mmCIF file of C-alpha atoms and ligand atoms in Angstrom:
data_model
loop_
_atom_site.group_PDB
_atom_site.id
_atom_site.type_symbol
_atom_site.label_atom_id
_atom_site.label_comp_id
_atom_site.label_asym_id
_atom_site.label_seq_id
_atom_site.Cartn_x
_atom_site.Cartn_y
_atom_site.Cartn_z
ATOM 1 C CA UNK A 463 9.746 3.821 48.422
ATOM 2 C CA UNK A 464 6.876 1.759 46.815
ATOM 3 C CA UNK A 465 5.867 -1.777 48.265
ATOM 4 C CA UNK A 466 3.284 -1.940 45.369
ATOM 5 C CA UNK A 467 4.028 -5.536 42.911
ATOM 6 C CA UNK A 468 5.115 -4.004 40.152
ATOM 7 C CA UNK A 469 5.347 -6.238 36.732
ATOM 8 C CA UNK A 470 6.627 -6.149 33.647
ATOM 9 C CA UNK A 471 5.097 -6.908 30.217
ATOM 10 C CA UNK A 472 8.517 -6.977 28.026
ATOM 11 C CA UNK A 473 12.014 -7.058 29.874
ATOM 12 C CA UNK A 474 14.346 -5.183 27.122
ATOM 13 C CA UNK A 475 16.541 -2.301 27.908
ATOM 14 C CA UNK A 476 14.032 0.210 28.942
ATOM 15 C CA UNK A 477 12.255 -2.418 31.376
ATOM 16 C CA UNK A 478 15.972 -3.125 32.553
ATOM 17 C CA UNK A 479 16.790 0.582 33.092
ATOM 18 C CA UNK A 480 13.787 0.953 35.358
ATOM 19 C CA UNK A 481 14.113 -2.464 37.186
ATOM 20 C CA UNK A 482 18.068 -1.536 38.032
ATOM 21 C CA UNK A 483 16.649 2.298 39.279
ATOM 22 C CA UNK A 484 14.246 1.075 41.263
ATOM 23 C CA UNK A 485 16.175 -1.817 42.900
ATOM 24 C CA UNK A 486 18.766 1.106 43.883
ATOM 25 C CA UNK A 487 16.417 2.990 45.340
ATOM 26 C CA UNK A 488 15.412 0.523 47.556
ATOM 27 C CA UNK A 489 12.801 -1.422 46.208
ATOM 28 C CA UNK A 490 12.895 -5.026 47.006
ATOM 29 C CA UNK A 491 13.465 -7.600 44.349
ATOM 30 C CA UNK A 492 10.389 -9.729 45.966
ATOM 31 C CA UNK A 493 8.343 -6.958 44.307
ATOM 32 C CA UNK A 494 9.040 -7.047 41.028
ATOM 33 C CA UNK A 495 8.370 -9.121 38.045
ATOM 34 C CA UNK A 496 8.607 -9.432 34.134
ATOM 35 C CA UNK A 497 7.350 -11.513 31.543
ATOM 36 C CA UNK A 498 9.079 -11.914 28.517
ATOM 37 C CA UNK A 499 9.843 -14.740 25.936
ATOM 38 C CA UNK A 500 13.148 -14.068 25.386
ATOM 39 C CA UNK A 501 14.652 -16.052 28.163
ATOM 40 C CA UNK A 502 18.042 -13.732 27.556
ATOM 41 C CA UNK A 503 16.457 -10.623 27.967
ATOM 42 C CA UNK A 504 15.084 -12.580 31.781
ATOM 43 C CA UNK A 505 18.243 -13.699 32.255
ATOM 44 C CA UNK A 506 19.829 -10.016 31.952
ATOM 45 C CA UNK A 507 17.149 -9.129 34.441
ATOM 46 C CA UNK A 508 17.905 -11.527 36.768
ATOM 47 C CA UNK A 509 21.240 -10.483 36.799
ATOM 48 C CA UNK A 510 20.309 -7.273 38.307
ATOM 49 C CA UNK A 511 18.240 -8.738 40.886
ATOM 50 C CA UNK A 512 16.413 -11.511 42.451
ATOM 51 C CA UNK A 513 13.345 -10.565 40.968
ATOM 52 C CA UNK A 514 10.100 -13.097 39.534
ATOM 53 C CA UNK A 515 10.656 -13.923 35.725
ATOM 54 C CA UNK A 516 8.697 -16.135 33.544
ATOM 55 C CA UNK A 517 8.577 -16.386 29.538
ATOM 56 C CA UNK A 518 4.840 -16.833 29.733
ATOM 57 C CA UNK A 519 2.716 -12.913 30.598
ATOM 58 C CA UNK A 520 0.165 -14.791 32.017
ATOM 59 C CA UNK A 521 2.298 -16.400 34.554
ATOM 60 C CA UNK A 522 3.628 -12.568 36.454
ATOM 61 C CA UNK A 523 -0.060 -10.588 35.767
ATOM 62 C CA UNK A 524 -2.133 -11.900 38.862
ATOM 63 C CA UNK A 525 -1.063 -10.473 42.397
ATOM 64 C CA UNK A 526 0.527 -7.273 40.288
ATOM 65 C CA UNK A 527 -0.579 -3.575 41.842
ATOM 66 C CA UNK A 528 0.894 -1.839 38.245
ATOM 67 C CA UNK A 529 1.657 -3.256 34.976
ATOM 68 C CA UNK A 530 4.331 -1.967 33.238
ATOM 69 C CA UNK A 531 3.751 -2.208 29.337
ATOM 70 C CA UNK A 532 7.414 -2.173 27.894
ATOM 71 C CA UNK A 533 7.090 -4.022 24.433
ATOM 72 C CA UNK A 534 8.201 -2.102 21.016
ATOM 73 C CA UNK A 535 5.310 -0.063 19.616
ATOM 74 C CA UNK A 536 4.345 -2.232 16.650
ATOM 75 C CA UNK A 537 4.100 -4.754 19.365
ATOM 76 C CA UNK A 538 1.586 -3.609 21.376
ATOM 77 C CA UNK A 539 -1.500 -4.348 20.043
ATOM 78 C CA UNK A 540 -1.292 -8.102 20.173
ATOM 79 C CA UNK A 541 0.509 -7.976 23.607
ATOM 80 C CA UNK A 542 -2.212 -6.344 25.046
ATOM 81 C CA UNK A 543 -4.703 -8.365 23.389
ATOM 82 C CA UNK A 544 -2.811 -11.512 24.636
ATOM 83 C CA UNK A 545 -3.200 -10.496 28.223
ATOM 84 C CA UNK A 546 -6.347 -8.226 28.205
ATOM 85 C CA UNK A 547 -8.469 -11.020 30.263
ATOM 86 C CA UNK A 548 -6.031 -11.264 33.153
ATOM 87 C CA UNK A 549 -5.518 -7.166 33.211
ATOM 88 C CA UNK A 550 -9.030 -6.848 33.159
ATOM 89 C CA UNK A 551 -9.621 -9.623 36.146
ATOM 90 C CA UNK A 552 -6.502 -7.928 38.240
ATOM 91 C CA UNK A 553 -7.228 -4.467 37.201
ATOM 92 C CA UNK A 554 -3.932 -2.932 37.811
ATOM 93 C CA UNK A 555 -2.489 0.444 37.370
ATOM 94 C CA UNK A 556 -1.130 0.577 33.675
ATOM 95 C CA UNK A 557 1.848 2.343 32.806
ATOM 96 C CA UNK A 558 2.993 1.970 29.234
ATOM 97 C CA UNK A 559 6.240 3.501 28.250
ATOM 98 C CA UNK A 560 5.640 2.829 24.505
ATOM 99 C CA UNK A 561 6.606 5.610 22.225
ATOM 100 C CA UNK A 562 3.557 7.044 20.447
ATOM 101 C CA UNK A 563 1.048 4.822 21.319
ATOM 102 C CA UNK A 564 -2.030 6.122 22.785
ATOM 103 C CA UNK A 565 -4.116 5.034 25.792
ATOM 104 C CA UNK A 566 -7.031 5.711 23.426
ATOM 105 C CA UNK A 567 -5.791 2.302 21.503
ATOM 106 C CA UNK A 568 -4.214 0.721 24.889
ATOM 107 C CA UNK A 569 -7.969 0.945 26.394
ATOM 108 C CA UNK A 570 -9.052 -0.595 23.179
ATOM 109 C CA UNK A 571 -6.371 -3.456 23.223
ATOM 110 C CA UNK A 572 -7.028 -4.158 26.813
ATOM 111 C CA UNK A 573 -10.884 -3.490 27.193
ATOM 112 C CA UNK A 574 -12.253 -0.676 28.579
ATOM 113 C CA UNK A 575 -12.475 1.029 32.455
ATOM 114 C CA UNK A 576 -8.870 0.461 33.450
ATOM 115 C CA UNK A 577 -6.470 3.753 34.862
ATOM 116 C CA UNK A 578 -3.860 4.209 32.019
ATOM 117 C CA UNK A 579 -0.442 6.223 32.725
ATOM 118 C CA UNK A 580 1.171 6.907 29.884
ATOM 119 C CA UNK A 581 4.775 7.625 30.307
ATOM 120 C CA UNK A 582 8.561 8.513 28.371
ATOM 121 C CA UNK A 583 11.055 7.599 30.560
ATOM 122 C CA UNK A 584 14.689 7.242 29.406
ATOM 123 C CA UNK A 585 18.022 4.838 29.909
ATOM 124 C CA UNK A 586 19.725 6.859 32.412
ATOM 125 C CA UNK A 587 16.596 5.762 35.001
ATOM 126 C CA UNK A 588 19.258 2.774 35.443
ATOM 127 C CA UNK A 589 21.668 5.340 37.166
ATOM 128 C CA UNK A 590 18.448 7.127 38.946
ATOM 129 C CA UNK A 591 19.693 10.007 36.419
ATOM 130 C CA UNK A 592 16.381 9.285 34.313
ATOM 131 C CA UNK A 593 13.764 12.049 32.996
ATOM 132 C CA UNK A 594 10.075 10.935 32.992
ATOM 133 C CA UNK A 595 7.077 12.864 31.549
ATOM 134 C CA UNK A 596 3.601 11.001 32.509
ATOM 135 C CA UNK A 597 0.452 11.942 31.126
ATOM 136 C CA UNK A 598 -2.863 9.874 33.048
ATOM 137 C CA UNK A 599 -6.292 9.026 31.543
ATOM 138 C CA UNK A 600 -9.396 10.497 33.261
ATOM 139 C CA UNK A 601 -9.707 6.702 34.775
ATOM 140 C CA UNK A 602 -6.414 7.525 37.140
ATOM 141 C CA UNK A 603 -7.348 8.212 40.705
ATOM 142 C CA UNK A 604 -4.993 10.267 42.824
ATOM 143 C CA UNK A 605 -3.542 7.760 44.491
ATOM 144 C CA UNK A 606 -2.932 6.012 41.540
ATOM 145 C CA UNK A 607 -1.148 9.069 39.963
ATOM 146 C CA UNK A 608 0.986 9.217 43.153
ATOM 147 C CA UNK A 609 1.745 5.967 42.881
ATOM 148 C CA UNK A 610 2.914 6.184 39.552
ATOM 149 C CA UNK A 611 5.022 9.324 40.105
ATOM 150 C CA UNK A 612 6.445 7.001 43.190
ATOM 151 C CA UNK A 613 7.874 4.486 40.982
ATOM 152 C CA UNK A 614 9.359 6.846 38.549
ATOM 153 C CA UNK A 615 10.329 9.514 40.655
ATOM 154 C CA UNK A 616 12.480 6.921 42.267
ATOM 155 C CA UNK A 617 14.264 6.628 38.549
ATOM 156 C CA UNK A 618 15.097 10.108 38.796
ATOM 157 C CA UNK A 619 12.909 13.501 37.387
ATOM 158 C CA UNK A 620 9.303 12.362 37.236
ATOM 159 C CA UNK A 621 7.019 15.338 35.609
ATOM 160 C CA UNK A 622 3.351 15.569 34.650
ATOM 161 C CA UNK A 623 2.663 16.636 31.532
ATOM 162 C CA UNK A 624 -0.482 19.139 30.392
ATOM 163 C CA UNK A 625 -1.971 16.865 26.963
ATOM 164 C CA UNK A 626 -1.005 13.566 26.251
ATOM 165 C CA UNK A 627 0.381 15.157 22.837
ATOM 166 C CA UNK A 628 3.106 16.684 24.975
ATOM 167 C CA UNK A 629 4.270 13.466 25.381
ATOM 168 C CA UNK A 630 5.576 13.729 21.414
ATOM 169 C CA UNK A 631 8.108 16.734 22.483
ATOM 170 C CA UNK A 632 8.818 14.660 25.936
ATOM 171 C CA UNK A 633 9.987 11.834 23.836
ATOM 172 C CA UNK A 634 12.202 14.087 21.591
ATOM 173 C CA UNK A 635 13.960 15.956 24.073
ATOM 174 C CA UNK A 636 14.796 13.389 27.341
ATOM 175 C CA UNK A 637 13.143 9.857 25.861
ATOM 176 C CA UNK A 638 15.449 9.933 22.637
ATOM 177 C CA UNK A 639 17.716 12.567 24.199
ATOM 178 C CA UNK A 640 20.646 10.375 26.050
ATOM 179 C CA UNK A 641 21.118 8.753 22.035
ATOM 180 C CA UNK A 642 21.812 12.912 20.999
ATOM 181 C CA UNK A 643 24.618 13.317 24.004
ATOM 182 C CA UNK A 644 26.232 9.949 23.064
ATOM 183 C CA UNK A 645 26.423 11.185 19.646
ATOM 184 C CA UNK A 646 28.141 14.335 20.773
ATOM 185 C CA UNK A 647 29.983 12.802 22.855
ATOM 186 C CA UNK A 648 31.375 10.065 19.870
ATOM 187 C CA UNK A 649 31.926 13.347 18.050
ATOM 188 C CA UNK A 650 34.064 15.590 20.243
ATOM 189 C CA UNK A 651 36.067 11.852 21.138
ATOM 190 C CA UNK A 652 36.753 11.289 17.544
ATOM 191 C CA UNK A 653 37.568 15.273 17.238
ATOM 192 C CA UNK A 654 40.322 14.933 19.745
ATOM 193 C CA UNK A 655 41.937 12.061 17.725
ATOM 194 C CA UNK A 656 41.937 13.663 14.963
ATOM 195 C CA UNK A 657 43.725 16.417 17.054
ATOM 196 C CA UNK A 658 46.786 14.013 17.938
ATOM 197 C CA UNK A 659 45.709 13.181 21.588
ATOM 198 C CA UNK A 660 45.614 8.959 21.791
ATOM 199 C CA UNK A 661 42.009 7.096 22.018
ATOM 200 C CA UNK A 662 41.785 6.554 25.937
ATOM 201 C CA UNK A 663 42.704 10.460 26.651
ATOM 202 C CA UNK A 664 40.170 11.461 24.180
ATOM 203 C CA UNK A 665 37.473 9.539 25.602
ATOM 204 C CA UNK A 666 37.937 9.837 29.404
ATOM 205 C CA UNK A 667 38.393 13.833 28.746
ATOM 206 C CA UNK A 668 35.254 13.595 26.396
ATOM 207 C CA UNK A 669 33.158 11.480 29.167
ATOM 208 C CA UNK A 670 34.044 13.575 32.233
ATOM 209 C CA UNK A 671 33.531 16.869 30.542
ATOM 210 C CA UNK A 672 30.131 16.163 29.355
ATOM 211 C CA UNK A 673 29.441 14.908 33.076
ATOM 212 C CA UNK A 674 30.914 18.147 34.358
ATOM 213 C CA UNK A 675 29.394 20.598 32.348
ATOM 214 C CA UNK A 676 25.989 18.519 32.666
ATOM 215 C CA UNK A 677 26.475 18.507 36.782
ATOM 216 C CA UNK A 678 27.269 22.097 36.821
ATOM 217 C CA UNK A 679 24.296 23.113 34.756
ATOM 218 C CA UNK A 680 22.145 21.367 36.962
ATOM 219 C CA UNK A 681 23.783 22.976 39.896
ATOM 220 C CA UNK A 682 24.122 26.269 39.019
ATOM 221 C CA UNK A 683 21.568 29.304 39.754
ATOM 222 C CA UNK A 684 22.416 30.668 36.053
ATOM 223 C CA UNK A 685 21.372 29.709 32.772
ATOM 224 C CA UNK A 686 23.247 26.915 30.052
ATOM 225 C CA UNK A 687 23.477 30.248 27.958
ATOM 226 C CA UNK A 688 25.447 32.341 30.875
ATOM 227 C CA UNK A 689 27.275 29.386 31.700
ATOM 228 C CA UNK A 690 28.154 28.874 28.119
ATOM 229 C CA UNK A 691 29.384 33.106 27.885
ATOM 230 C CA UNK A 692 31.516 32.378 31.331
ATOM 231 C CA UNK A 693 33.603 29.131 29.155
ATOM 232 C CA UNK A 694 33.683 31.765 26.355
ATOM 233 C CA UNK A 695 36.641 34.284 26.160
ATOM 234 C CA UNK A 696 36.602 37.246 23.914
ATOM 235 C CA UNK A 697 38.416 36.242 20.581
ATOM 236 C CA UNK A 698 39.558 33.046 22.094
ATOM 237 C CA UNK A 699 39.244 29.370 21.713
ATOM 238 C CA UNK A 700 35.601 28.836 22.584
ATOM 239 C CA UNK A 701 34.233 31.778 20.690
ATOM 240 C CA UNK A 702 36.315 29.912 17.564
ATOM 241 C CA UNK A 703 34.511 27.104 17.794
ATOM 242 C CA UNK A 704 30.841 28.222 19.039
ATOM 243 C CA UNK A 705 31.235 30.626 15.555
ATOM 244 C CA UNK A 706 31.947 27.653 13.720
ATOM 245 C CA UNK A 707 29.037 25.577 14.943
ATOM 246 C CA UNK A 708 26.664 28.720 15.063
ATOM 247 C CA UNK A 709 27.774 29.340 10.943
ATOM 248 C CA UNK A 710 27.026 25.791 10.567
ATOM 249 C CA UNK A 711 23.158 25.798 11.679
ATOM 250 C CA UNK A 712 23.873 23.884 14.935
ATOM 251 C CA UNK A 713 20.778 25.119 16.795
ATOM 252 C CA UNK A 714 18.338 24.584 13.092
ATOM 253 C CA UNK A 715 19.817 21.024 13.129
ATOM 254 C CA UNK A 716 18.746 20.378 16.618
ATOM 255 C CA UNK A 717 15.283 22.269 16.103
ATOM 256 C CA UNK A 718 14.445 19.587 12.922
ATOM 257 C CA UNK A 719 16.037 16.859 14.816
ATOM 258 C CA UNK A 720 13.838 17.156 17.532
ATOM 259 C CA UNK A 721 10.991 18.203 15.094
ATOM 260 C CA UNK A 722 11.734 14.894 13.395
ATOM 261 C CA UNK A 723 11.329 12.673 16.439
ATOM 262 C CA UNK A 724 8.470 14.312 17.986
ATOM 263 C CA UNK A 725 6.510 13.852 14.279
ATOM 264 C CA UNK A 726 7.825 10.308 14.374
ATOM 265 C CA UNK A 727 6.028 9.753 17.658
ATOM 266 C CA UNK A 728 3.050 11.100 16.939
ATOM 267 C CA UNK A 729 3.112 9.053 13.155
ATOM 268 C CA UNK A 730 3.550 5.702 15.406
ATOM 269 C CA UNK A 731 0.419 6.725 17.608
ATOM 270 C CA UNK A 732 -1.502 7.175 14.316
ATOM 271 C CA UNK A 733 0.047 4.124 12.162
ATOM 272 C CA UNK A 734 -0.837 1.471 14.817
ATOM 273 C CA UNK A 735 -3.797 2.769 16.591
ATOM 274 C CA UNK A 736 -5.868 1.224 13.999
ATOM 275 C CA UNK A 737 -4.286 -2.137 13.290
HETATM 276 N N1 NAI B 2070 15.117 2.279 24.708
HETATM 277 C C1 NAI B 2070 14.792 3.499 25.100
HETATM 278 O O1 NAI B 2070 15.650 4.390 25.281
HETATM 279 C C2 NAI B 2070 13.349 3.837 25.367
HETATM 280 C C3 NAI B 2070 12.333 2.991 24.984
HETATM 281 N N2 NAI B 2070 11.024 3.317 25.240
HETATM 282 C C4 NAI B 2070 9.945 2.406 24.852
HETATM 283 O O2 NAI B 2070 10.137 1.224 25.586
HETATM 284 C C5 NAI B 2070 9.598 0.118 24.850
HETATM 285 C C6 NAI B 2070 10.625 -1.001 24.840
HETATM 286 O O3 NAI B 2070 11.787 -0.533 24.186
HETATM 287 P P1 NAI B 2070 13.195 -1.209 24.442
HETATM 288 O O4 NAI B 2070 13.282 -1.669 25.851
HETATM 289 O O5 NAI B 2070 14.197 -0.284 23.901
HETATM 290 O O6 NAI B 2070 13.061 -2.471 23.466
HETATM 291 P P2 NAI B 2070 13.774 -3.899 23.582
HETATM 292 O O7 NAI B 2070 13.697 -4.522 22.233
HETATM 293 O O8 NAI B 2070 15.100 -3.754 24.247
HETATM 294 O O9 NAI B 2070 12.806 -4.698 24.595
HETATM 295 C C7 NAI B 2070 11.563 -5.192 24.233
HETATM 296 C C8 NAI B 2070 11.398 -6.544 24.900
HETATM 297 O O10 NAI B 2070 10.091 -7.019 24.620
HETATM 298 C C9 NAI B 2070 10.192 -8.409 24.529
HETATM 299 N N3 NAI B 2070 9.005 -8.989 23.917
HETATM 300 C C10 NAI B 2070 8.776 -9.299 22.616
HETATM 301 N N4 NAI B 2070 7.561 -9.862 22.483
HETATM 302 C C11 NAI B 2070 7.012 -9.911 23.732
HETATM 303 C C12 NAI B 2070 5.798 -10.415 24.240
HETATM 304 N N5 NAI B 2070 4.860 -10.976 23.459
HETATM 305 N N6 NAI B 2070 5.587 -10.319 25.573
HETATM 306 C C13 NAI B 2070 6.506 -9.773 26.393
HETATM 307 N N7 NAI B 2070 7.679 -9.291 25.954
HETATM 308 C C14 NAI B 2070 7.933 -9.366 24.639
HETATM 309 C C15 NAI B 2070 11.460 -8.644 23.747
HETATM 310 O O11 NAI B 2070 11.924 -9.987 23.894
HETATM 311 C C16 NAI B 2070 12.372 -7.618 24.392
HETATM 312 O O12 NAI B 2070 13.101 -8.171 25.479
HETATM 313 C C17 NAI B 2070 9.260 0.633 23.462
HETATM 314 O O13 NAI B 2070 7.864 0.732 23.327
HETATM 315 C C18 NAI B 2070 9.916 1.994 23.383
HETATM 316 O O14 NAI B 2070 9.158 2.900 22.619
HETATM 317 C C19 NAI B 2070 10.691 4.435 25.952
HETATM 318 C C20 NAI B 2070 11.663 5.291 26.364
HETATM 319 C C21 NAI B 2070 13.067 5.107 26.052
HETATM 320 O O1 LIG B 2071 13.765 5.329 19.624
HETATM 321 C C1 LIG B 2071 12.671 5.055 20.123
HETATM 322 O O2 LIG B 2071 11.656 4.909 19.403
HETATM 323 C C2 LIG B 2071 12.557 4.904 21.626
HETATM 324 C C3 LIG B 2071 11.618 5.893 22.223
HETATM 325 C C4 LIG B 2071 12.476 6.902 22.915
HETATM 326 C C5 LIG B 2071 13.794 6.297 22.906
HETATM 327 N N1 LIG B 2071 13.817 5.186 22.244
#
């Protein structure tokens, strides 16, 4: 479990997905911190834990081990340019979990020589259920790299990725990838409406079905594809409705979906980098 001071720069709902996953795994409220103006977005923080808020960056920087850069994209830039003299007198570990943006412009923003990890968490980190994919700069020491796999590791799957352009596809498939299940999920609930059953039943056989077949994959020594073929009788009710979704381009549909948001990604990167 890390000890490291750990603050954050922006305390929206990815901040607050990683503060409530790391206070569950053990990580003691004295040890964390966010700035943030929004004094309801601190407030929702609070509420998690007993952890160091103030509306004014400047205030949580000294003292911190990693920073944790958890603004929007577009806001980035003047973030980091509002804080790059007390990152650059601290020095901590960096983490930014901003969509697109590069450590190229993050090193630019915040003045050069400092260890950037760039990183695509997701919500479920709240639960510990998140997915990570980190990417360092050649600044990042070992330890440093181990430290940052500590803190999101304790979220839930932490993985290292080859190029910091893998970090687009990351971001498609697990960053924006709990927003595709809820969809599916509003889908098959509204299906089973439609089907007669009432609201509640839909949704509670919806919720725990997705959770099932989710905890089995993850259990199970065979494939989503085999397990799919074991659900699927010959000529019966499954094979009905896999045909239908097959015949109407399911799997294309997901391919430029994900397309789509890894382009979008990589289009932020290149849009702000030189603002
Ligand atoms: N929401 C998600 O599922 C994921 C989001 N991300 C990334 O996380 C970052 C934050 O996204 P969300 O948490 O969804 O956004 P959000 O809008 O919920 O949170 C952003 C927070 O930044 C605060 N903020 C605005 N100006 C600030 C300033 N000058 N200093 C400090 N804080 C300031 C806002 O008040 C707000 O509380 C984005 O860069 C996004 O790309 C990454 C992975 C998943
Ligand atoms: O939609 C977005 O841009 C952010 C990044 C991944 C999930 N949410």
């Amino acid at each position: 479990m890390s000890t490291a001071t750990i603050g954050f720069i922006g305390g929206g709902n990815m901040a607050a997905s990683i503060i409530g996953g790391l206070l569950a795994s053990g990580v003691s409220a004295a040890n964390l911190r966010a700035g943030d103006p929004n004094s309801d977005s601190l407030q929702r923080l609070r509420e998690l834990g007993d952890i160091t808020t103030s509306e004014n960056n400047g205030d949580i920087i000294p003292g911190c081990d990693v920073l944790v850069l958890a603004v929007k994209p577009q806001l980035m830039k003047v973030v980091c340019e509002q804080i790059a003299a007390d990152v650059q007198t601290g020095k901590p570990l960096i983490i930014s979990i901003a969509a697109g943006i590069t450590a190229a412009s993050i090193e630019r923003w915040l003045g050069s020589g400092l260890a950037i990890v760039r990183c695509m968490p997701n919500t479920p980190a709240l639960i510990r259920c998140g997915a990570t994919g980190l990417f360092a700069n050649s600044a990042v020491s070992e330890a440093e790299k181990a430290l940052a796999e500590n803190i999101l590791s304790a979220t839930g799957l932490a993985l290292w990725v080859d190029t910091e352009s893998d970090l687009d596809a990351v971001t498609a498939v697990s960053g924006s990838g709990p927003a595709y299940f809820f969809l599916m999920i509003e889908a098959i609930q509204q299906a089973g409406t439609e089907l007669g059953l009432n609201a509640d039943t839909a949704n509670r056989l919806a919720l725990q079905t997705a959770f099932g077949a989710s905890r089995m994959a993850l259990d199970s020594d065979v494939d989503a594809a085999e397990l799919r073929r074991r659900v699927t009788s010959p000529n019966g009710t499954t094979q009905r409705a896999i045909e239908i979704m097959e015949e109407g381009g399911f799997r294309t549909l997901m391919s430029t979906a994900l397309r789509g948001a890894a382009d979008r990604s990589e289009e932020l990167g290149r849009e702000l980098e030189g603002e």
